[in-house]
Structures are given as C-alpha cells and as structure tokens.
Backbone as JSON Lines, residues from 0, in Angstrom:
{"i":0,"aa":"M","n":[33.18,62.87,-34.56],"ca":[32.31,63.88,-35.1],"c":[31.97,63.48,-36.52]}
{"i":1,"aa":"E","n":[30.73,63.68,-36.88],"ca":[30.27,63.33,-38.21],"c":[30.81,64.31,-39.18]}
{"i":2,"aa":"N","n":[31.08,63.84,-40.43],"ca":[31.58,64.68,-41.47],"c":[30.48,65.37,-42.31]}
{"i":3,"aa":"E","n":[29.38,65.66,-41.66],"ca":[28.3,66.34,-42.34],"c":[28.65,67.82,-42.42]}
{"i":4,"aa":"E","n":[28.31,68.43,-43.53],"ca":[28.6,69.85,-43.69],"c":[27.94,70.75,-42.64]}
{"i":5,"aa":"L","n":[26.68,70.55,-42.4],"ca":[25.96,71.42,-41.49],"c":[25.73,70.81,-40.09]}
{"i":6,"aa":"G","n":[25.81,69.48,-40.0],"ca":[25.61,68.86,-38.7],"c":[24.28,69.26,-38.08]}
{"i":7,"aa":"Y","n":[24.32,69.54,-36.76],"ca":[23.12,69.89,-36.0],"c":[22.46,71.16,-36.54]}
{"i":8,"aa":"R","n":[23.23,72.01,-37.21],"ca":[22.66,73.31,-37.71],"c":[21.57,73.09,-38.73]}
{"i":9,"aa":"K","n":[21.53,71.9,-39.34],"ca":[20.5,71.65,-40.33],"c":[19.14,71.27,-39.7]}
{"i":10,"aa":"L","n":[19.17,70.95,-38.41],"ca":[17.92,70.59,-37.74],"c":[17.05,71.82,-37.51]}
{"i":11,"aa":"I","n":[15.82,71.77,-38.0],"ca":[14.9,72.9,-37.81],"c":[14.64,73.11,-36.32]}
{"i":12,"aa":"V","n":[14.54,72.06,-35.57],"ca":[14.33,72.19,-34.13],"c":[15.47,72.96,-33.46]}
{"i":13,"aa":"F","n":[16.71,72.73,-33.9],"ca":[17.83,73.52,-33.37],"c":[17.72,74.95,-33.78]}
{"i":14,"aa":"Q","n":[17.44,75.23,-35.08],"ca":[17.33,76.56,-35.58],"c":[16.29,77.4,-34.82]}
{"i":15,"aa":"K","n":[15.12,76.79,-34.58],"ca":[14.07,77.52,-33.84],"c":[14.43,77.69,-32.38]}
{"i":16,"aa":"A","n":[15.03,76.68,-31.76],"ca":[15.45,76.79,-30.36],"c":[16.52,77.85,-30.2]}
{"i":17,"aa":"D","n":[17.41,77.95,-31.16],"ca":[18.45,78.96,-31.12],"c":[17.84,80.33,-31.29]}
{"i":18,"aa":"D","n":[16.82,80.48,-32.14],"ca":[16.14,81.77,-32.31],"c":[15.4,82.14,-31.02]}
{"i":19,"aa":"L","n":[14.79,81.18,-30.36],"ca":[14.12,81.44,-29.08],"c":[15.11,81.94,-28.05]}
{"i":20,"aa":"A","n":[16.28,81.3,-27.95],"ca":[17.29,81.77,-27.01],"c":[17.73,83.2,-27.32]}
{"i":21,"aa":"Y","n":[17.91,83.48,-28.58],"ca":[18.3,84.82,-29.02],"c":[17.25,85.85,-28.65]}
{"i":22,"aa":"Q","n":[15.99,85.54,-28.92],"ca":[14.9,86.44,-28.57],"c":[14.82,86.7,-27.1]}
{"i":23,"aa":"V","n":[14.98,85.65,-26.29],"ca":[14.99,85.82,-24.84],"c":[16.1,86.75,-24.38]}
{"i":24,"aa":"Y","n":[17.28,86.58,-24.96],"ca":[18.42,87.47,-24.63],"c":[18.1,88.89,-24.96]}
{"i":25,"aa":"L","n":[17.52,89.12,-26.15],"ca":[17.2,90.5,-26.54],"c":[16.16,91.13,-25.61]}
{"i":26,"aa":"I","n":[15.09,90.39,-25.38],"ca":[14.0,90.92,-24.56],"c":[14.42,91.12,-23.13]}
{"i":27,"aa":"S","n":[15.26,90.22,-22.6],"ca":[15.64,90.34,-21.16],"c":[16.62,91.48,-20.93]}
{"i":28,"aa":"R","n":[17.15,92.09,-21.95],"ca":[18.0,93.28,-21.8],"c":[17.25,94.43,-21.13]}
{"i":29,"aa":"T","n":[15.92,94.44,-21.32],"ca":[15.12,95.54,-20.79],"c":[14.62,95.3,-19.38]}
{"i":30,"aa":"F","n":[14.92,94.16,-18.81],"ca":[14.53,93.85,-17.41],"c":[15.24,94.79,-16.45]}
{"i":31,"aa":"P","n":[14.65,95.03,-15.28],"ca":[15.33,95.9,-14.32],"c":[16.72,95.33,-13.93]}
{"i":32,"aa":"R","n":[17.61,96.27,-13.69],"ca":[19.01,95.92,-13.35],"c":[19.08,95.0,-12.11]}
{"i":33,"aa":"E","n":[18.15,95.2,-11.2],"ca":[18.21,94.39,-9.94],"c":[17.92,92.9,-10.22]}
{"i":34,"aa":"E","n":[17.45,92.6,-11.4],"ca":[17.16,91.21,-11.8],"c":[18.35,90.5,-12.45]}
{"i":35,"aa":"M","n":[19.5,91.23,-12.52],"ca":[20.68,90.7,-13.24],"c":[21.06,89.3,-12.72]}
{"i":36,"aa":"F","n":[21.05,89.1,-11.41],"ca":[21.46,87.81,-10.9],"c":[20.27,86.98,-10.44]}
{"i":37,"aa":"G","n":[19.1,87.41,-10.78],"ca":[17.88,86.71,-10.48],"c":[17.23,86.17,-11.75]}
{"i":38,"aa":"L","n":[16.12,86.83,-12.1],"ca":[15.32,86.42,-13.24],"c":[16.05,86.44,-14.54]}
{"i":39,"aa":"I","n":[16.84,87.46,-14.81],"ca":[17.6,87.56,-16.06],"c":[18.5,86.35,-16.22]}
{"i":40,"aa":"S","n":[19.26,86.04,-15.18],"ca":[20.16,84.88,-15.22],"c":[19.4,83.61,-15.45]}
{"i":41,"aa":"Q","n":[18.3,83.41,-14.76],"ca":[17.51,82.16,-14.84],"c":[16.87,81.99,-16.21]}
{"i":42,"aa":"I","n":[16.23,83.04,-16.75],"ca":[15.53,82.91,-18.02],"c":[16.54,82.68,-19.14]}
{"i":43,"aa":"R","n":[17.67,83.35,-19.07],"ca":[18.68,83.13,-20.11],"c":[19.28,81.74,-20.04]}
{"i":44,"aa":"R","n":[19.56,81.28,-18.83],"ca":[20.12,79.92,-18.65],"c":[19.19,78.9,-19.25]}
{"i":45,"aa":"C","n":[17.9,79.0,-18.93],"ca":[16.92,78.05,-19.52],"c":[16.88,78.11,-21.02]}
{"i":46,"aa":"A","n":[16.84,79.33,-21.53],"ca":[16.69,79.53,-23.01],"c":[17.85,78.95,-23.74]}
{"i":47,"aa":"V","n":[19.08,79.11,-23.23],"ca":[20.27,78.61,-23.92],"c":[20.39,77.1,-23.71]}
{"i":48,"aa":"S","n":[19.86,76.59,-22.65],"ca":[19.94,75.15,-22.37],"c":[19.17,74.35,-23.42]}
{"i":49,"aa":"V","n":[18.13,74.91,-24.0],"ca":[17.34,74.15,-24.96],"c":[18.17,73.79,-26.21]}
{"i":50,"aa":"P","n":[18.73,74.78,-26.95],"ca":[19.52,74.42,-28.11],"c":[20.81,73.69,-27.72]}
{"i":51,"aa":"A","n":[21.38,74.02,-26.57],"ca":[22.63,73.37,-26.14],"c":[22.41,71.89,-25.93]}
{"i":52,"aa":"N","n":[21.29,71.5,-25.31],"ca":[21.01,70.07,-25.15],"c":[20.72,69.36,-26.44]}
{"i":53,"aa":"I","n":[20.07,70.05,-27.37],"ca":[19.84,69.47,-28.69],"c":[21.2,69.18,-29.4]}
{"i":54,"aa":"V","n":[22.11,70.15,-29.31],"ca":[23.43,69.99,-29.91],"c":[24.18,68.86,-29.22]}
{"i":55,"aa":"E","n":[24.17,68.84,-27.92],"ca":[24.92,67.75,-27.2],"c":[24.33,66.41,-27.55]}
{"i":56,"aa":"G","n":[23.03,66.29,-27.6],"ca":[22.41,65.02,-27.94],"c":[22.71,64.62,-29.39]}
{"i":57,"aa":"Y","n":[22.78,65.59,-30.29],"ca":[23.09,65.27,-31.68],"c":[24.41,64.58,-31.81]}
{"i":58,"aa":"G","n":[25.36,64.91,-30.93],"ca":[26.67,64.31,-31.01],"c":[26.82,62.95,-30.39]}
{"i":59,"aa":"K","n":[25.78,62.47,-29.74],"ca":[25.8,61.18,-29.1],"c":[25.64,60.06,-30.11]}
{"i":60,"aa":"R","n":[26.08,58.88,-29.74],"ca":[26.09,57.76,-30.71],"c":[24.77,57.04,-30.89]}
{"i":61,"aa":"T","n":[24.06,56.86,-29.79],"ca":[22.83,56.05,-29.88],"c":[21.59,56.97,-29.8]}
{"i":62,"aa":"D","n":[20.53,56.46,-30.35],"ca":[19.26,57.19,-30.3],"c":[18.79,57.35,-28.85]}
{"i":63,"aa":"K","n":[19.07,56.34,-28.01],"ca":[18.69,56.44,-26.61],"c":[19.39,57.64,-25.9]}
{"i":64,"aa":"E","n":[20.65,57.78,-26.2],"ca":[21.41,58.91,-25.61],"c":[20.9,60.26,-26.18]}
{"i":65,"aa":"K","n":[20.62,60.28,-27.47],"ca":[20.12,61.5,-28.12],"c":[18.76,61.89,-27.48]}
{"i":66,"aa":"R","n":[17.92,60.9,-27.28],"ca":[16.61,61.16,-26.69],"c":[16.76,61.75,-25.27]}
{"i":67,"aa":"Q","n":[17.7,61.23,-24.49],"ca":[17.87,61.72,-23.14],"c":[18.19,63.22,-23.14]}
{"i":68,"aa":"F","n":[19.02,63.66,-24.05],"ca":[19.38,65.09,-24.11],"c":[18.18,65.91,-24.6]}
{"i":69,"aa":"C","n":[17.36,65.32,-25.46],"ca":[16.14,65.97,-25.92],"c":[15.17,66.09,-24.79]}
{"i":70,"aa":"Y","n":[15.1,65.13,-23.89],"ca":[14.24,65.22,-22.72],"c":[14.71,66.35,-21.82]}
{"i":71,"aa":"N","n":[16.04,66.48,-21.7],"ca":[16.62,67.57,-20.89],"c":[16.25,68.9,-21.51]}
{"i":72,"aa":"A","n":[16.31,68.99,-22.85],"ca":[15.87,70.21,-23.55],"c":[14.43,70.51,-23.3]}
{"i":73,"aa":"R","n":[13.59,69.47,-23.33],"ca":[12.18,69.69,-23.1],"c":[11.9,70.19,-21.66]}
{"i":74,"aa":"G","n":[12.66,69.67,-20.7],"ca":[12.53,70.15,-19.33],"c":[12.9,71.61,-19.21]}
{"i":75,"aa":"S","n":[13.98,72.03,-19.85],"ca":[14.35,73.46,-19.87],"c":[13.31,74.29,-20.56]}
{"i":76,"aa":"L","n":[12.75,73.76,-21.6],"ca":[11.69,74.5,-22.34],"c":[10.46,74.7,-21.45]}
{"i":77,"aa":"N","n":[10.13,73.7,-20.66],"ca":[8.99,73.82,-19.74],"c":[9.31,74.86,-18.65]}
{"i":78,"aa":"E","n":[10.5,74.83,-18.17],"ca":[10.92,75.81,-17.13],"c":[10.89,77.24,-17.74]}
{"i":79,"aa":"L","n":[11.35,77.34,-18.97],"ca":[11.36,78.64,-19.65],"c":[9.93,79.19,-19.79]}
{"i":80,"aa":"E","n":[8.97,78.31,-20.05],"ca":[7.57,78.74,-20.12],"c":[7.14,79.46,-18.88]}
{"i":81,"aa":"Y","n":[7.51,78.93,-17.72],"ca":[7.19,79.57,-16.47],"c":[7.85,80.95,-16.34]}
{"i":82,"aa":"Y","n":[9.11,81.05,-16.69],"ca":[9.82,82.33,-16.59],"c":[9.25,83.39,-17.54]}
{"i":83,"aa":"I","n":[8.82,82.94,-18.7],"ca":[8.16,83.9,-19.65],"c":[6.91,84.4,-19.05]}
{"i":84,"aa":"D","n":[6.1,83.52,-18.51],"ca":[4.78,83.94,-17.87],"c":[5.05,84.82,-16.67]}
{"i":85,"aa":"F","n":[6.03,84.47,-15.88],"ca":[6.37,85.25,-14.66],"c":[6.84,86.66,-15.03]}
{"i":86,"aa":"S","n":[7.67,86.72,-16.1],"ca":[8.15,88.04,-16.58],"c":[6.96,88.91,-17.01]}
{"i":87,"aa":"F","n":[5.99,88.3,-17.63],"ca":[4.8,89.06,-18.06],"c":[3.99,89.48,-16.82]}
{"i":88,"aa":"K","n":[3.86,88.62,-15.88],"ca":[3.12,88.92,-14.63],"c":[3.78,90.12,-13.89]}
{"i":89,"aa":"L","n":[5.1,90.19,-13.93],"ca":[5.83,91.28,-13.3],"c":[5.85,92.55,-14.16]}
{"i":90,"aa":"K","n":[5.3,92.42,-15.35],"ca":[5.25,93.55,-16.31],"c":[6.65,93.91,-16.84]}
{"i":91,"aa":"Y","n":[7.53,92.9,-16.88],"ca":[8.88,93.1,-17.45],"c":[8.77,92.98,-19.0]}
{"i":92,"aa":"I","n":[7.76,92.28,-19.45],"ca":[7.53,92.15,-20.92],"c":[6.09,92.52,-21.17]}
{"i":93,"aa":"N","n":[5.86,93.08,-22.33],"ca":[4.5,93.5,-22.66],"c":[3.75,92.29,-23.3]}
{"i":94,"aa":"K","n":[2.47,92.52,-23.6],"ca":[1.66,91.46,-24.15],"c":[2.21,90.95,-25.5]}
{"i":95,"aa":"E","n":[2.67,91.83,-26.34],"ca":[3.18,91.45,-27.63],"c":[4.44,90.59,-27.5]}
{"i":96,"aa":"E","n":[5.35,91.0,-26.61],"ca":[6.58,90.19,-26.36],"c":[6.23,88.84,-25.78]}
{"i":97,"aa":"H","n":[5.27,88.85,-24.87],"ca":[4.82,87.62,-24.2],"c":[4.29,86.64,-25.28]}
{"i":98,"aa":"E","n":[3.41,87.12,-26.12],"ca":[2.82,86.28,-27.19],"c":[3.91,85.78,-28.15]}
{"i":99,"aa":"K","n":[4.82,86.64,-28.5],"ca":[5.92,86.24,-29.42],"c":[6.74,85.09,-28.83]}
{"i":100,"aa":"L","n":[7.13,85.29,-27.55],"ca":[7.94,84.23,-26.92],"c":[7.15,82.94,-26.69]}
{"i":101,"aa":"K","n":[5.9,83.11,-26.29],"ca":[5.05,81.91,-26.08],"c":[4.86,81.12,-27.4]}
{"i":102,"aa":"N","n":[4.59,81.84,-28.47],"ca":[4.36,81.14,-29.77],"c":[5.63,80.44,-30.21]}
{"i":103,"aa":"L","n":[6.78,81.11,-30.06],"ca":[8.05,80.47,-30.46],"c":[8.35,79.29,-29.55]}
{"i":104,"aa":"R","n":[8.1,79.42,-28.25],"ca":[8.28,78.36,-27.29],"c":[7.41,77.14,-27.68]}
{"i":105,"aa":"D","n":[6.17,77.42,-28.01],"ca":[5.25,76.33,-28.4],"c":[5.69,75.63,-29.71]}
{"i":106,"aa":"E","n":[6.19,76.44,-30.65],"ca":[6.68,75.83,-31.9],"c":[7.89,74.96,-31.63]}
{"i":107,"aa":"V","n":[8.79,75.41,-30.81],"ca":[9.98,74.59,-30.45],"c":[9.52,73.32,-29.74]}
{"i":108,"aa":"G","n":[8.53,73.44,-28.88],"ca":[8.0,72.25,-28.2],"c":[7.43,71.2,-29.18]}
{"i":109,"aa":"R","n":[6.7,71.65,-30.14],"ca":[6.15,70.72,-31.16],"c":[7.28,70.07,-32.0]}
{"i":110,"aa":"L","n":[8.22,70.9,-32.4],"ca":[9.32,70.36,-33.18],"c":[10.17,69.4,-32.39]}
{"i":111,"aa":"L","n":[10.4,69.7,-31.11],"ca":[11.15,68.83,-30.24],"c":[10.44,67.48,-30.07]}
{"i":112,"aa":"F","n":[9.11,67.54,-29.9],"ca":[8.35,66.31,-29.76],"c":[8.51,65.45,-31.01]}
{"i":113,"aa":"R","n":[8.39,66.07,-32.16],"ca":[8.56,65.3,-33.42],"c":[9.99,64.71,-33.55]}
{"i":114,"aa":"Y","n":[10.96,65.53,-33.19],"ca":[12.32,65.05,-33.27],"c":[12.55,63.87,-32.33]}
{"i":115,"aa":"I","n":[12.02,63.91,-31.13],"ca":[12.13,62.77,-30.19],"c":[11.47,61.56,-30.79]}
{"i":116,"aa":"E","n":[10.27,61.75,-31.33],"ca":[9.52,60.65,-31.95],"c":[10.3,60.02,-33.1]}
{"i":117,"aa":"S","n":[11.05,60.84,-33.87],"ca":[11.85,60.33,-35.0],"c":[13.02,59.47,-34.57]}
{"i":118,"aa":"L","n":[13.39,59.6,-33.32],"ca":[14.55,58.85,-32.8],"c":[14.09,57.44,-32.36]}
{"i":119,"aa":"G","n":[12.85,57.16,-32.39],"ca":[12.36,55.82,-32.07],"c":[12.32,55.6,-30.55]}
{"i":120,"aa":"K","n":[12.21,54.35,-30.16],"ca":[12.09,53.99,-28.75],"c":[13.29,53.25,-28.26]}
C-alpha cells in the first residue's frame, strides 16, 4: 500500500463516483418496497461498483491493471445509466431526480475517461 496521506480519496473521479453512489442510495430509498430485491438491489450494486472498481484499480501495480478496473467501472456506469432511465420510466424518480443523476453520471463518465487516458496505453 502506498504511503500517501489521501491515496485514492484524492482522485476527483473517485470523489464524484462516491457521490453518485450516495445519491443513488438516497433516491432509491423511495422506490416501492416490492423492488427491494429487484431494481433497488441492481441500481445500488451498479452505483457502488463504480467507485469500488476505481479504488481496487488504484491499488494495482501497473497502469494496465489500473486501466482494466477503470474499464470495469465504466461498464458499471453504463449499466447504471440504464437503471436510472428505467427508474424514471417507471416513475420511481421524478424529472428533477432523473436529471440530477444523469448529470452526475455523465460527469463521472467524463472524469473516468480522462483518468483512463492519463494511465497511458
């Protein structure tokens, strides 16, 4: 483990991905109870997977390994986009919540792209 004071916590991409996961958890509390083992579980799993993969990749030794975990995070982020849209379609979230989550998801996507690019090829 690196002896950096903040480690992965200093990465803006991690901070924004963590905020996205937190917002998804807060908003999904209002979903119907019957979705507890369906959509709630799925959307939360995807949301948490994004920062978790960034953290796991951060701890890897090579840029190639780090990139692979970032690609996994990007896949989860894409899956999350679908669940956000589907939740809106089902009227589990309102237009304002939908826009908030979509904008944050898009920001995380841009930051993740830049982070992957910074790791080289």
